[in-house]
Amino acid sequence: MSTLRFKAVEEAMGRKAMPVEIPAERPEAYYAKQVFNRQKMFEYLPKKTFDVLVDAIDNRKPLPRDYADSVAEGMKRWAIDNGARHYTHWFQPLTDGTAEKHDSFIEHDGKGGVVEKFTGKMLVQQEPDASSFPSGGIRNTFEARGYSAWDISSPAFIIGETLCIPTIFISYTGESLDYKTPLLRALNAVDKAGTRVARFFDPEVKHVNAFLGWEQEYFLVDESLYFARPDLALTGRTLMGHESAKNQQLEDHYFGAIPSRVEAFMLDLEIEAHKLGIPVKTRHNEVAPNQFELAPIFEEVNLANDHNLLIMSVMREVGRRHNFRVLLHEKPFAGVNGSGKHNNWSLGTDKGVLLFSPGKTKKENLQFITFVANTMAAVHKHNALIKASIASATNSHRLGANEAPPAIISIFTGTQLGNILEDILNGKVELQLADKEGVTVGVNQIPEILLDSTDRNRTSPFAFVGNRFEFRAMGSPANCATAMLALNAAVADQLNEFAEKVEKRLEKGEELSKVVLDEVKKLIEESRAIHFDGNGYSEEWKEEANKRGLDCETSVPKIFDAYLSKSSKEMFERTGVLSEVELEARNEVKWEMYTKKVQIEARVLGDLAINHILPVAIRYQSMLLDNVKKIIDLFPKEKALDLATDDMATIEKIAEHMKVIKKEVNEMVDARRVANKISGERNKAIAYHDTVVPHMDIIRYHIDKLELMVDNEIWPLPKYRELLFIR
């Protein structure tokens, strides 16, 4: 065994669960301890300032500048009381991650010393360098100015010794350079449009809020093994590696007993999350070995999204404390399930009514079916855009791989809702969902089990699951805002269109319930193509989806074209979420990111193949050749040839695999060089997809074959059987 691999495996086998410092109090005592929430605002702000700030947050309006200094002073005192020495504007550039620049509170006091100071100007607005973040051409290298501005709807928090202030990020010319800005616009749009429609049923509704409950899947790998795999360290996934004889086929890991080391990590993570006001609630083993999941209580979309970005950062930090590396790549290991981030999305009024939850009266159910039908119509109309919102170079390894939702957007409704949709089309308008039915299991000690109104379809990318839709196609490391801004904008646009049609008919004196039902019936008919309750993994569905006119494109660079379609541009323009300039810029970034990620993987794979794998294969081949020579020298010719037959066959197979690897690496390098000279980010990304990626698949195949042949003692990289089982 290679020295590095031997040490890495030895270290991993010797790991024990690290002790976790468990607070003496229960979670409610330290929950949100590091968050400047309303309780802290009330304590640290003057009463008038508190009232004005809360009013601005609740009624979605800007904080008057006159109160900024007062808020800043109170926030600073709270931060310093909790150990903060620096502050930063915390924003979400177009990288899927977050960004921050730390400044200390100190200012000159005019007497040769310093004083800790934090003004309203520092709180409300900062000026990060906009030229060094992806901008898609909006900012040039010599045009550095950009602005971050405080988002009052997401509370500030403390990480370590730094006060973090959630902000948007825009260019000097006003275009958004982040994910938060268009997300807030989309939420504003769905609020206005949703309220407009909700008032048909309850004129007292003032706001409609969008809610999100994300489910975060991830892998853990021992840190020593991680650093012994350059591909993992540099790309987040294994670019080679033959599957382990045992992986997930026994289905014994899913919901199994959590390993003690992992449980210690999870507990530590939960404590840190709760201090930051992140309401993580659920934890469990996922399907693949070393794969796990955590999920929080639902929150308003903007806050939930901030919390998801924050938890991904915190879990990496906590993982290192436990000698783990957290893998958020969608497909870190071949042959086992990859990781997604299910987005459970719903709408609700300010009066506490969930709009995707069936009611007890016909009127409530008419409202329910109205919002369901409009959502289905929006997803149908913009199914290519919805798919583009979750597409990436890394997620392409997971989607459509018979383990995750297919790369075709469809909606699962379940039997009851599906029957109601059909009844409406057929003129039956009872609109009454059945109460939960029960089943018994024939054991006296077990009570009757109540069934939900829908089953679950794990192959559906967008499924109705009782009182919400579960958008299951998003990749594990992605910013939820990419999907949420597209979905909420599309639904807002559809709701506005629906409201206009209903309002015009009401002006003519028609009866409300009849008008609404008529328009809902049209939407159900128009969006029938998106409704599919069957097996999304089947080849038959791919053919059927194509016949239905759904987007079936599989090339990620071409999938991104949906952002620039006429319908997408017009929808984003009508809702005010993204301008044409912003859309074009974002696509430039998406194509560029696709190219760079594939480029990095190709370079790493080429390096490992030539400098790690082939030398070891040659070394083993030489060992076999030496053995064959000794056999020939020792035994008579016929006997020697018989004894050396297997070794000679292995020598030949190794030579064949090495020949293909060398050839494919050279051709991959040439393809990269040609692609790099192509002008235009879209064309370059397509070239990488079409001409570089295929070589990577072939190279991996032959390296994995060599792994089964070369002596285990000299194989240079930790194998799947070592990586996938925490010791």
XYZ file of C-alpha atoms in Angstrom:
727
model
C 0.000 0.000 0.000
C 1.318 3.456 -0.858
C 2.645 5.354 2.149
C 0.123 8.194 1.826
C -2.820 5.874 1.413
C -1.644 3.635 4.242
C -1.350 6.564 6.644
C -4.703 7.974 5.583
C -6.551 4.696 6.111
C -4.746 4.069 9.382
C -5.727 7.514 10.654
C -9.331 7.017 9.573
C -9.552 3.650 11.325
C -8.247 5.185 14.536
C -10.806 8.000 14.737
C -13.175 8.133 17.675
C -16.189 10.303 18.294
C -15.089 13.675 19.635
C -16.739 14.978 22.785
C -19.236 17.758 22.177
C -19.644 20.634 24.603
C -23.360 20.387 25.294
C -24.945 23.511 26.795
C -26.452 23.003 30.234
C -29.645 24.714 29.088
C -32.274 23.275 26.784
C -32.305 24.595 23.165
C -34.947 27.234 23.848
C -32.542 28.930 26.292
C -29.762 29.492 23.752
C -31.781 29.473 20.510
C -30.955 32.568 18.377
C -28.388 33.670 20.963
C -26.202 34.978 18.132
C -29.045 36.668 16.200
C -30.174 40.289 16.380
C -33.827 39.262 16.347
C -36.838 41.182 17.623
C -36.152 40.265 21.207
C -32.619 41.752 20.954
C -33.940 44.733 18.987
C -36.463 45.471 21.734
C -33.704 45.248 24.349
C -31.056 47.337 22.571
C -33.050 49.874 20.524
C -35.014 52.929 21.667
C -38.760 52.202 21.683
C -39.472 54.555 18.769
C -36.651 53.069 16.684
C -37.858 49.547 17.443
C -41.412 50.379 16.381
C -40.297 52.028 13.127
C -37.964 49.134 12.238
C -40.581 46.451 12.965
C -43.171 48.397 10.965
C -40.756 48.592 8.013
C -40.073 44.858 8.179
C -43.721 43.807 8.552
C -45.046 46.139 5.875
C -42.218 45.596 3.398
C -41.042 49.183 3.197
C -37.617 50.839 3.575
C -36.338 51.996 6.934
C -36.273 55.810 7.075
C -32.633 56.945 6.954
C -33.247 59.087 10.031
C -33.372 55.927 12.140
C -30.336 54.148 10.651
C -27.849 55.614 13.148
C -30.028 54.564 16.065
C -30.347 51.002 14.748
C -26.596 50.843 14.060
C -25.728 51.988 17.581
C -28.003 49.411 19.180
C -26.793 46.647 16.891
C -23.163 47.544 17.678
C -23.743 47.470 21.437
C -25.408 44.075 21.181
C -22.601 42.735 18.959
C -19.843 43.986 21.271
C -21.660 42.608 24.310
C -21.530 39.219 22.541
C -17.819 39.365 21.720
C -17.868 40.839 18.200
C -14.858 42.893 17.087
C -15.640 43.212 13.371
C -18.638 43.648 11.105
C -19.271 42.654 7.519
C -21.905 42.913 4.814
C -22.784 39.286 4.038
C -23.988 38.843 0.449
C -24.581 36.234 -2.232
C -22.572 36.805 -5.435
C -23.180 34.702 -8.546
C -20.918 31.907 -7.284
C -23.516 29.848 -5.342
C -21.634 30.825 -2.192
C -21.459 33.885 0.049
C -18.995 36.747 0.378
C -17.827 38.976 3.214
C -15.224 41.678 3.920
C -14.501 42.277 7.597
C -13.980 45.739 9.088
C -13.277 46.444 12.742
C -15.451 48.877 14.667
C -12.493 51.169 15.485
C -12.230 54.794 14.334
C -9.811 57.580 15.359
C -10.919 59.404 18.483
C -8.993 62.593 17.591
C -6.684 62.206 20.610
C -4.239 59.645 19.257
C -6.391 56.697 20.239
C -9.391 54.853 18.859
C -13.043 54.451 19.682
C -15.438 51.708 18.601
C -17.997 53.214 16.282
C -20.691 51.950 13.899
C -22.910 54.408 12.039
C -26.091 54.116 10.030
C -24.099 54.742 6.856
C -21.866 51.738 7.636
C -24.913 49.610 8.369
C -27.047 50.537 5.387
C -24.527 50.598 2.550
C -21.004 49.367 1.705
C -18.896 49.323 -1.434
C -17.359 45.908 -2.269
C -15.212 45.549 -5.382
C -17.676 44.493 -8.101
C -15.066 43.694 -10.747
C -13.736 40.593 -8.988
C -17.061 38.761 -8.781
C -18.852 37.072 -11.706
C -20.889 39.715 -13.505
C -21.375 38.419 -17.036
C -19.887 41.579 -18.506
C -21.883 44.094 -16.457
C -18.656 45.123 -14.714
C -15.244 45.299 -16.375
C -11.969 44.866 -14.506
C -11.390 48.605 -14.590
C -14.958 49.304 -13.378
C -14.762 48.254 -9.774
C -17.611 50.029 -8.040
C -20.513 48.009 -6.663
C -22.809 48.393 -3.665
C -24.115 46.139 -0.931
C -27.247 47.307 0.889
C -28.812 46.036 4.120
C -31.770 43.653 3.849
C -33.838 44.530 6.929
C -36.043 41.444 6.506
C -33.193 39.057 7.399
C -31.711 39.583 10.883
C -28.008 40.204 11.483
C -26.052 37.470 13.245
C -22.641 36.836 14.782
C -20.195 34.244 13.472
C -17.116 33.916 15.643
C -16.206 37.523 16.430
C -17.859 39.107 13.397
C -21.244 40.780 13.077
C -22.730 39.632 9.747
C -25.345 41.844 8.078
C -27.337 40.189 5.233
C -27.319 42.437 2.171
C -28.098 42.629 -1.506
C -25.296 43.317 -4.018
C -25.748 45.524 -7.098
C -23.534 47.171 -9.694
C -22.766 50.874 -9.990
C -25.281 50.974 -12.840
C -28.019 49.348 -10.749
C -28.120 45.765 -12.050
C -28.197 42.950 -9.514
C -24.964 40.989 -9.138
C -26.332 38.522 -6.617
C -29.122 36.050 -5.918
C -30.829 37.880 -3.049
C -31.889 40.935 -5.076
C -33.955 39.067 -7.699
C -35.219 36.665 -5.027
C -36.615 39.585 -3.029
C -38.152 40.978 -6.220
C -39.754 37.595 -6.968
C -41.126 37.337 -3.434
C -42.528 40.838 -3.735
C -44.130 39.882 -7.054
C -45.745 36.701 -5.708
C -46.913 38.628 -2.634
C -48.743 41.218 -4.749
C -50.123 38.743 -7.285
C -51.054 36.155 -4.648
C -52.802 38.778 -2.527
C -54.717 39.941 -5.581
C -56.088 36.428 -6.119
C -56.534 35.568 -2.417
C -58.796 38.613 -2.025
C -61.342 36.951 -4.315
C -61.957 34.623 -1.371
C -61.080 36.877 1.594
C -61.000 40.664 1.009
C -59.145 41.135 4.326
C -55.925 39.480 3.124
C -53.020 41.955 3.130
C -50.084 39.763 2.134
C -49.230 36.379 0.676
C -45.940 34.916 1.875
C -43.840 32.209 0.247
C -42.388 29.556 2.552
C -39.478 27.181 2.103
C -38.368 24.066 3.913
C -35.115 22.749 2.492
C -33.790 19.225 3.012
C -29.992 19.248 2.852
C -28.272 16.011 1.823
C -24.522 15.608 2.235
C -21.694 13.091 2.532
C -19.068 12.864 5.243
C -15.584 11.520 4.595
C -12.686 11.248 6.980
C -10.364 14.223 6.594
C -7.224 12.111 6.207
C -8.808 10.119 3.359
C -10.071 13.337 1.785
C -6.575 14.812 1.527
C -5.250 11.557 0.108
C -7.646 12.035 -2.832
C -6.579 15.113 -4.888
C -9.740 14.828 -6.984
C -11.955 15.153 -3.909
C -9.941 18.069 -2.552
C -9.913 19.981 -5.848
C -13.284 19.161 -7.427
C -15.508 17.851 -4.620
C -15.982 14.468 -6.280
C -14.033 11.325 -7.119
C -13.084 11.422 -10.786
C -12.149 7.737 -10.642
C -12.743 4.781 -8.393
C -14.287 1.366 -8.860
C -17.427 0.793 -6.837
C -17.151 -1.122 -3.589
C -18.377 -4.728 -3.501
C -20.808 -3.540 -0.835
C -22.348 -0.107 -1.128
C -26.064 0.663 -0.827
C -27.533 -2.459 -2.386
C -28.676 -3.921 0.953
C -30.477 -0.665 1.776
C -29.181 -1.011 5.326
C -27.843 2.523 5.734
C -31.069 4.452 5.061
C -32.601 5.523 8.396
C -30.151 3.184 10.133
C -28.440 3.783 13.459
C -26.268 6.895 13.165
C -22.542 6.149 13.741
C -21.297 7.643 17.017
C -18.742 9.912 15.308
C -21.426 11.224 12.984
C -23.940 11.702 15.779
C -21.360 13.770 17.680
C -20.875 15.899 14.569
C -24.639 16.278 14.096
C -25.206 17.319 17.703
C -22.412 19.889 17.502
C -23.863 21.205 14.236
C -27.385 21.453 15.695
C -26.143 23.424 18.704
C -24.278 25.882 16.457
C -27.283 26.156 14.138
C -29.708 26.823 16.968
C -27.482 29.586 18.332
C -27.753 31.183 14.880
C -31.538 30.847 14.846
C -31.538 28.114 12.206
C -34.413 25.784 13.199
C -32.826 22.460 12.171
C -35.089 19.680 13.376
C -34.542 16.429 11.475
C -31.424 14.305 10.992
C -30.969 10.806 9.584
C -28.858 8.458 7.507
C -29.553 8.750 3.785
C -29.503 5.956 1.190
C -25.810 5.842 0.291
C -23.086 4.895 2.794
C -21.635 7.994 4.505
C -24.623 10.035 3.252
C -26.830 11.986 5.659
C -29.563 14.598 5.726
C -30.730 17.458 7.918
C -33.863 19.548 7.581
C -35.331 22.552 9.406
C -38.772 23.825 10.289
C -40.266 25.856 7.413
C -39.505 29.589 7.232
C -40.238 32.494 4.910
C -38.253 31.927 1.702
C -35.743 34.770 2.037
C -34.794 33.844 5.596
C -34.813 30.108 4.828
C -32.462 30.710 1.923
C -30.062 32.750 4.073
C -30.159 30.008 6.684
C -29.384 27.311 4.117
C -26.334 29.196 2.866
C -25.266 29.725 6.452
C -25.750 26.084 7.462
C -23.595 24.892 4.552
C -20.797 27.112 5.818
C -21.258 26.104 9.455
C -21.382 22.384 8.704
C -18.023 22.573 6.903
C -16.489 24.299 9.924
C -18.024 21.867 12.413
C -16.974 18.944 10.222
C -13.339 19.963 10.470
C -13.612 19.983 14.265
C -14.585 16.315 14.045
C -11.911 15.368 11.484
C -14.542 15.127 8.749
C -14.847 16.825 5.402
C -18.401 17.609 4.331
C -19.040 16.813 0.666
C -21.863 18.831 -0.880
C -21.172 17.831 -4.486
C -24.230 16.258 -6.113
C -22.304 13.134 -7.092
C -19.095 12.656 -5.089
C -19.131 8.892 -5.637
C -20.174 6.896 -8.700
C -22.448 3.900 -8.263
C -24.314 5.224 -5.221
C -26.981 7.881 -4.774
C -25.972 11.500 -5.098
C -27.092 14.426 -2.948
C -29.897 16.852 -3.640
C -31.586 19.674 -1.796
C -35.349 19.240 -1.805
C -37.160 22.576 -1.745
C -40.556 22.250 -0.028
C -42.368 25.360 -1.228
C -45.730 26.755 -0.212
C -47.774 29.953 -0.108
C -49.786 31.338 2.783
C -51.699 34.468 3.699
C -50.908 36.854 6.540
C -53.997 35.425 8.238
C -52.386 32.013 8.604
C -54.129 30.235 5.723
C -51.927 27.839 3.736
C -53.053 28.226 0.140
C -51.994 24.714 -0.911
C -53.829 23.122 2.004
C -57.359 21.821 1.355
C -60.047 23.466 3.460
C -63.272 22.369 5.136
C -65.694 24.298 2.922
C -66.290 24.483 -0.826
C -65.100 28.088 -0.830
C -61.838 27.179 0.884
C -61.318 24.299 -1.506
C -62.053 26.529 -4.491
C -59.260 28.814 -3.279
C -57.005 25.772 -2.801
C -57.641 24.426 -6.289
C -57.227 27.931 -7.758
C -53.688 28.250 -6.439
C -52.833 24.659 -7.361
C -54.097 25.139 -10.926
C -52.199 28.402 -11.343
C -49.003 26.794 -10.061
C -49.405 23.902 -12.468
C -50.029 26.330 -15.324
C -46.941 28.370 -14.417
C -44.693 25.303 -14.202
C -46.104 23.989 -17.480
C -45.661 27.271 -19.298
C -42.102 27.714 -18.001
C -41.006 24.079 -17.596
C -37.782 24.698 -19.544
C -36.939 27.690 -17.342
C -37.731 25.768 -14.145
C -35.331 23.054 -15.291
C -32.675 25.624 -16.167
C -32.960 27.043 -12.645
C -31.576 23.820 -11.151
C -29.150 22.859 -13.941
C -25.382 22.968 -13.464
C -22.233 21.105 -14.452
C -22.290 19.227 -11.156
C -26.028 18.512 -10.936
C -25.907 16.950 -14.399
C -24.227 13.886 -12.824
C -27.277 13.323 -10.632
C -30.380 14.283 -12.616
C -31.857 11.528 -14.708
C -29.565 8.892 -13.193
C -32.377 6.643 -11.859
C -31.749 7.857 -8.318
C -33.057 11.404 -8.491
C -35.723 13.289 -10.399
C -35.386 13.051 -14.177
C -34.140 15.974 -16.256
C -37.738 16.575 -17.381
C -40.026 18.742 -15.294
C -43.416 17.215 -14.488
C -45.889 17.532 -11.612
C -47.155 14.690 -9.428
C -50.562 15.345 -7.833
C -51.541 12.047 -6.263
C -54.817 10.183 -6.650
C -57.221 12.449 -4.746
C -56.058 15.744 -6.222
C -55.704 14.139 -9.642
C -59.296 12.928 -9.452
C -60.492 16.388 -8.450
C -58.721 17.936 -11.426
C -60.418 15.418 -13.708
C -63.801 16.018 -12.043
C -63.514 19.756 -12.692
C -62.715 19.090 -16.333
C -65.755 16.794 -16.506
C -68.104 19.326 -14.918
C -68.205 17.854 -11.417
C -67.608 20.655 -8.925
C -67.997 19.148 -5.453
C -64.432 20.261 -4.588
C -64.469 18.299 -1.368
C -61.391 16.272 -0.500
C -62.107 13.139 1.474
C -61.119 13.040 5.114
C -58.020 11.027 5.858
C -58.792 7.370 5.468
C -57.352 4.822 7.855
C -55.750 1.404 7.541
C -55.206 -1.204 10.224
C -52.249 -3.558 10.347
C -53.880 -6.406 12.265
C -52.043 -5.813 15.525
C -54.128 -4.794 18.521
C -51.440 -2.585 20.059
C -51.111 -0.481 16.882
C -53.798 2.184 16.367
C -55.400 2.949 13.024
C -52.930 4.692 10.704
C -54.327 7.760 8.940
C -53.414 8.098 5.274
C -52.504 11.441 3.724
C -54.407 12.773 0.732
C -51.483 11.885 -1.560
C -48.830 9.204 -1.705
C -45.226 10.228 -2.438
C -43.630 9.835 -5.858
C -39.869 9.841 -5.410
C -39.314 10.023 -9.165
C -41.197 13.299 -9.597
C -39.182 16.525 -9.703
C -42.153 18.654 -8.594
C -44.632 16.822 -6.407
C -47.722 17.887 -4.493
C -47.311 16.416 -1.005
C -50.382 17.532 0.917
C -50.001 21.237 1.692
C -46.983 22.165 -0.408
C -45.032 21.290 -3.513
C -41.714 19.495 -3.142
C -39.232 20.670 -5.780
C -36.783 17.776 -5.593
C -34.412 18.496 -8.474
C -32.062 21.051 -6.904
C -28.448 20.046 -6.311
C -26.983 19.830 -2.816
C -24.496 22.778 -2.983
C -26.719 25.196 -4.907
C -28.190 28.463 -3.688
C -31.936 27.819 -3.217
C -32.580 31.283 -4.656
C -31.783 30.069 -8.189
C -34.895 27.894 -8.171
C -37.006 30.016 -5.842
C -36.686 33.236 -7.850
C -37.669 31.464 -11.084
C -40.561 29.552 -9.516
C -42.032 32.467 -7.560
C -41.688 34.816 -10.529
C -43.417 32.358 -12.879
C -46.253 31.743 -10.401
C -46.649 35.498 -9.760
C -46.928 36.167 -13.473
C -49.516 33.416 -13.882
C -51.553 34.646 -10.895
C -51.622 38.159 -12.347
C -52.845 36.811 -15.678
C -55.531 34.799 -13.905
C -56.617 37.793 -11.796
C -56.967 40.017 -14.865
C -59.243 37.506 -16.576
C -61.384 37.041 -13.481
C -61.620 40.784 -12.792
C -62.737 41.553 -16.339
C -65.561 39.025 -16.087
C -66.566 40.254 -12.636
C -66.858 43.774 -14.039
C -69.476 42.386 -16.403
C -71.522 41.189 -13.448
C -70.743 37.477 -13.569
C -70.824 35.416 -10.354
C -67.419 34.931 -8.635
C -67.412 31.171 -8.011
C -68.543 30.413 -11.569
C -65.921 32.724 -13.090
C -63.130 31.306 -10.945
C -64.155 27.731 -11.687
C -64.368 28.433 -15.424
C -60.887 29.941 -15.487
C -59.460 27.167 -13.301
C -60.918 24.591 -15.682
C -59.115 26.262 -18.593
C -55.806 26.191 -16.693
C -56.185 22.507 -15.863
C -56.872 21.694 -19.494
C -53.997 23.826 -20.771
C -51.497 22.308 -18.341
C -52.437 18.633 -18.648
C -49.098 17.881 -20.291
C -47.192 18.696 -17.092
C -49.299 16.307 -14.966
C -47.618 12.905 -14.626
C -48.015 10.503 -11.696
C -46.041 7.571 -13.123
C -42.424 6.432 -13.045
C -40.258 9.386 -14.049
C -37.240 7.104 -14.489
C -38.729 5.040 -17.300
C -37.674 5.322 -20.929
C -41.352 5.365 -21.882
C -41.818 8.613 -19.959
C -38.988 10.274 -21.850
C -40.721 9.431 -25.111
C -44.117 10.487 -23.764
C -42.754 13.777 -22.376
C -41.301 14.620 -25.750
C -44.687 13.971 -27.399
C -46.330 16.236 -24.819
C -44.018 19.071 -25.779
C -42.106 19.227 -22.494
C -38.473 20.291 -22.566
C -36.278 17.174 -22.809
C -32.895 18.807 -23.439
C -30.038 17.126 -21.545
C -27.067 19.328 -22.475
C -26.634 21.752 -19.551
C -25.219 24.614 -21.676
C -28.245 24.367 -23.973
C -30.658 24.035 -21.035
C -29.503 27.510 -19.940
C -30.941 28.910 -23.187
C -34.359 28.811 -21.517
C -33.455 31.926 -19.504
C -33.185 33.897 -22.738
C -36.325 32.588 -24.434
C -38.937 35.158 -25.402
C -41.410 33.869 -22.818
C -38.823 33.993 -20.000
C -37.648 37.494 -20.833
C -41.200 38.799 -20.992
C -42.208 37.058 -17.760
C -39.208 38.384 -15.811
C -39.796 41.853 -17.256
C -43.502 41.875 -16.325
C -42.781 40.776 -12.769
C -39.821 43.135 -12.397
C -37.569 40.297 -11.212
C -34.793 40.430 -13.827
C -34.154 42.775 -16.728
C -32.959 41.526 -20.097
C -29.471 42.862 -19.329
C -29.394 40.967 -16.030
C -30.634 37.764 -17.673
C -28.017 37.910 -20.397
C -25.294 38.616 -17.861
C -26.362 35.731 -15.637
C -26.312 33.319 -18.520
C -22.806 34.413 -19.407
C -21.853 33.575 -15.830
C -23.625 30.202 -15.965
C -21.890 29.187 -19.182
C -18.542 30.400 -17.873
C -18.986 28.494 -14.605
C -19.923 25.335 -16.496
C -16.769 25.590 -18.602
C -14.496 26.278 -15.633
C -15.831 23.383 -13.563
C -15.402 20.887 -16.395
C -12.014 22.398 -17.209
C -10.781 21.949 -13.633
C -12.039 18.369 -13.513
C -10.383 17.554 -16.825
C -7.050 18.998 -15.688
C -7.172 17.117 -12.390
C -8.127 13.866 -14.104
C -5.344 14.220 -16.658
C -2.788 14.901 -13.935
C -3.887 11.945 -11.809
C -3.989 9.613 -14.804
C -0.501 10.486 -16.068
C 1.332 11.169 -12.791
C -0.372 8.813 -10.343
C -2.154 5.937 -12.055
C 0.045 5.116 -15.052
C 3.321 5.033 -13.048
C 1.743 2.600 -10.591
C 0.338 0.485 -13.431
C 3.771 0.408 -15.087
C 5.361 -0.541 -11.768
C 2.951 -3.422 -11.288
C 3.360 -4.468 -14.910
C 7.132 -4.544 -14.371
C 6.652 -6.707 -11.284
C 4.637 -9.172 -13.363
C 7.218 -9.112 -16.160
C 9.945 -9.843 -13.633
C 7.891 -12.717 -12.255
C 7.309 -14.144 -15.762
C 11.038 -13.936 -16.512
C 11.874 -15.806 -13.302
C 9.305 -18.513 -14.107
C 10.791 -18.976 -17.589
C 14.300 -19.164 -16.133
C 13.246 -21.696 -13.488
C 10.881 -24.091 -15.307
C 10.985 -25.969 -18.603
C 9.577 -23.979 -21.505
C 6.140 -25.643 -21.778
C 5.637 -25.691 -18.005
C 6.825 -22.087 -17.720
C 4.452 -20.869 -20.428
C 1.564 -22.643 -18.717
C 2.397 -21.154 -15.331
C 2.942 -17.643 -16.720
C -0.186 -17.537 -18.908
C -2.334 -15.566 -16.434
C 0.408 -13.051 -15.674
C 1.078 -12.542 -19.368
C -2.624 -11.956 -20.013
C -2.722 -9.413 -17.193
C 0.385 -7.687 -18.564
C -1.327 -7.398 -21.937
C -4.570 -6.059 -20.437
C -2.663 -3.472 -18.406
C -0.856 -2.366 -21.552
C -4.166 -2.037 -23.412
C -5.756 0.036 -20.649
C -2.690 2.275 -20.376
C -2.648 2.788 -24.137
C -6.277 3.953 -24.135
C -5.711 6.212 -21.110
C -2.703 7.913 -22.726
C -4.590 8.352 -25.983
C -7.730 9.729 -24.317
C -5.786 12.113 -22.060
C -3.926 13.532 -25.060
C -7.150 13.911 -27.032
C -8.875 15.477 -24.022
C -6.069 18.028 -23.681
C -6.298 18.807 -27.399
C -10.086 19.176 -27.163
C -9.639 21.574 -24.262
C -7.163 23.668 -26.207
C -9.526 23.897 -29.160
C -12.483 24.769 -26.921
C -10.512 27.446 -25.074
C -9.992 29.317 -28.343
C -13.707 29.463 -29.095
C -15.235 32.898 -28.663
C -18.498 33.264 -26.794
C -19.172 31.604 -23.436
C -22.130 29.590 -24.732
C -20.231 28.061 -27.632
C -17.263 27.325 -25.393
C -19.466 25.601 -22.810
C -21.137 23.499 -25.507
C -17.712 22.491 -26.829
C -16.629 21.394 -23.355
C -19.851 19.409 -22.954
C -19.609 17.753 -26.373
C -15.853 17.232 -26.813
C -14.188 17.175 -23.377
C -16.619 15.373 -21.071
C -16.830 12.190 -23.232
C -13.053 11.678 -22.891
C -13.340 11.933 -19.102
C -15.868 9.105 -19.003
C -13.624 6.836 -21.070
C -10.515 7.637 -19.018
C -12.370 6.837 -15.818
C -13.605 3.513 -17.178
C -10.082 2.295 -17.939
C -8.590 3.587 -14.684
C -11.312 1.767 -12.748
C -10.416 -1.420 -14.623
C -6.770 -0.967 -13.648
C -7.785 -0.525 -10.002
C -9.163 -4.088 -10.046
C -5.958 -5.440 -11.572
C -3.100 -3.600 -9.881
C -1.748 -4.880 -6.563
C -3.760 -3.320 -3.728
C -0.528 -2.678 -1.796
C 0.704 -0.142 -4.328
C -2.551 1.502 -5.486
C -1.976 5.205 -4.705
C -5.476 6.448 -3.843
C -7.956 5.445 -1.108
C -10.564 3.163 -2.633
C -14.344 3.367 -2.342
C -14.408 0.559 0.239
C -12.204 2.798 2.407
C -13.907 6.106 1.649
C -17.528 5.052 2.021
C -17.605 3.516 5.476
C -16.962 5.695 8.514
C -14.866 3.959 11.131
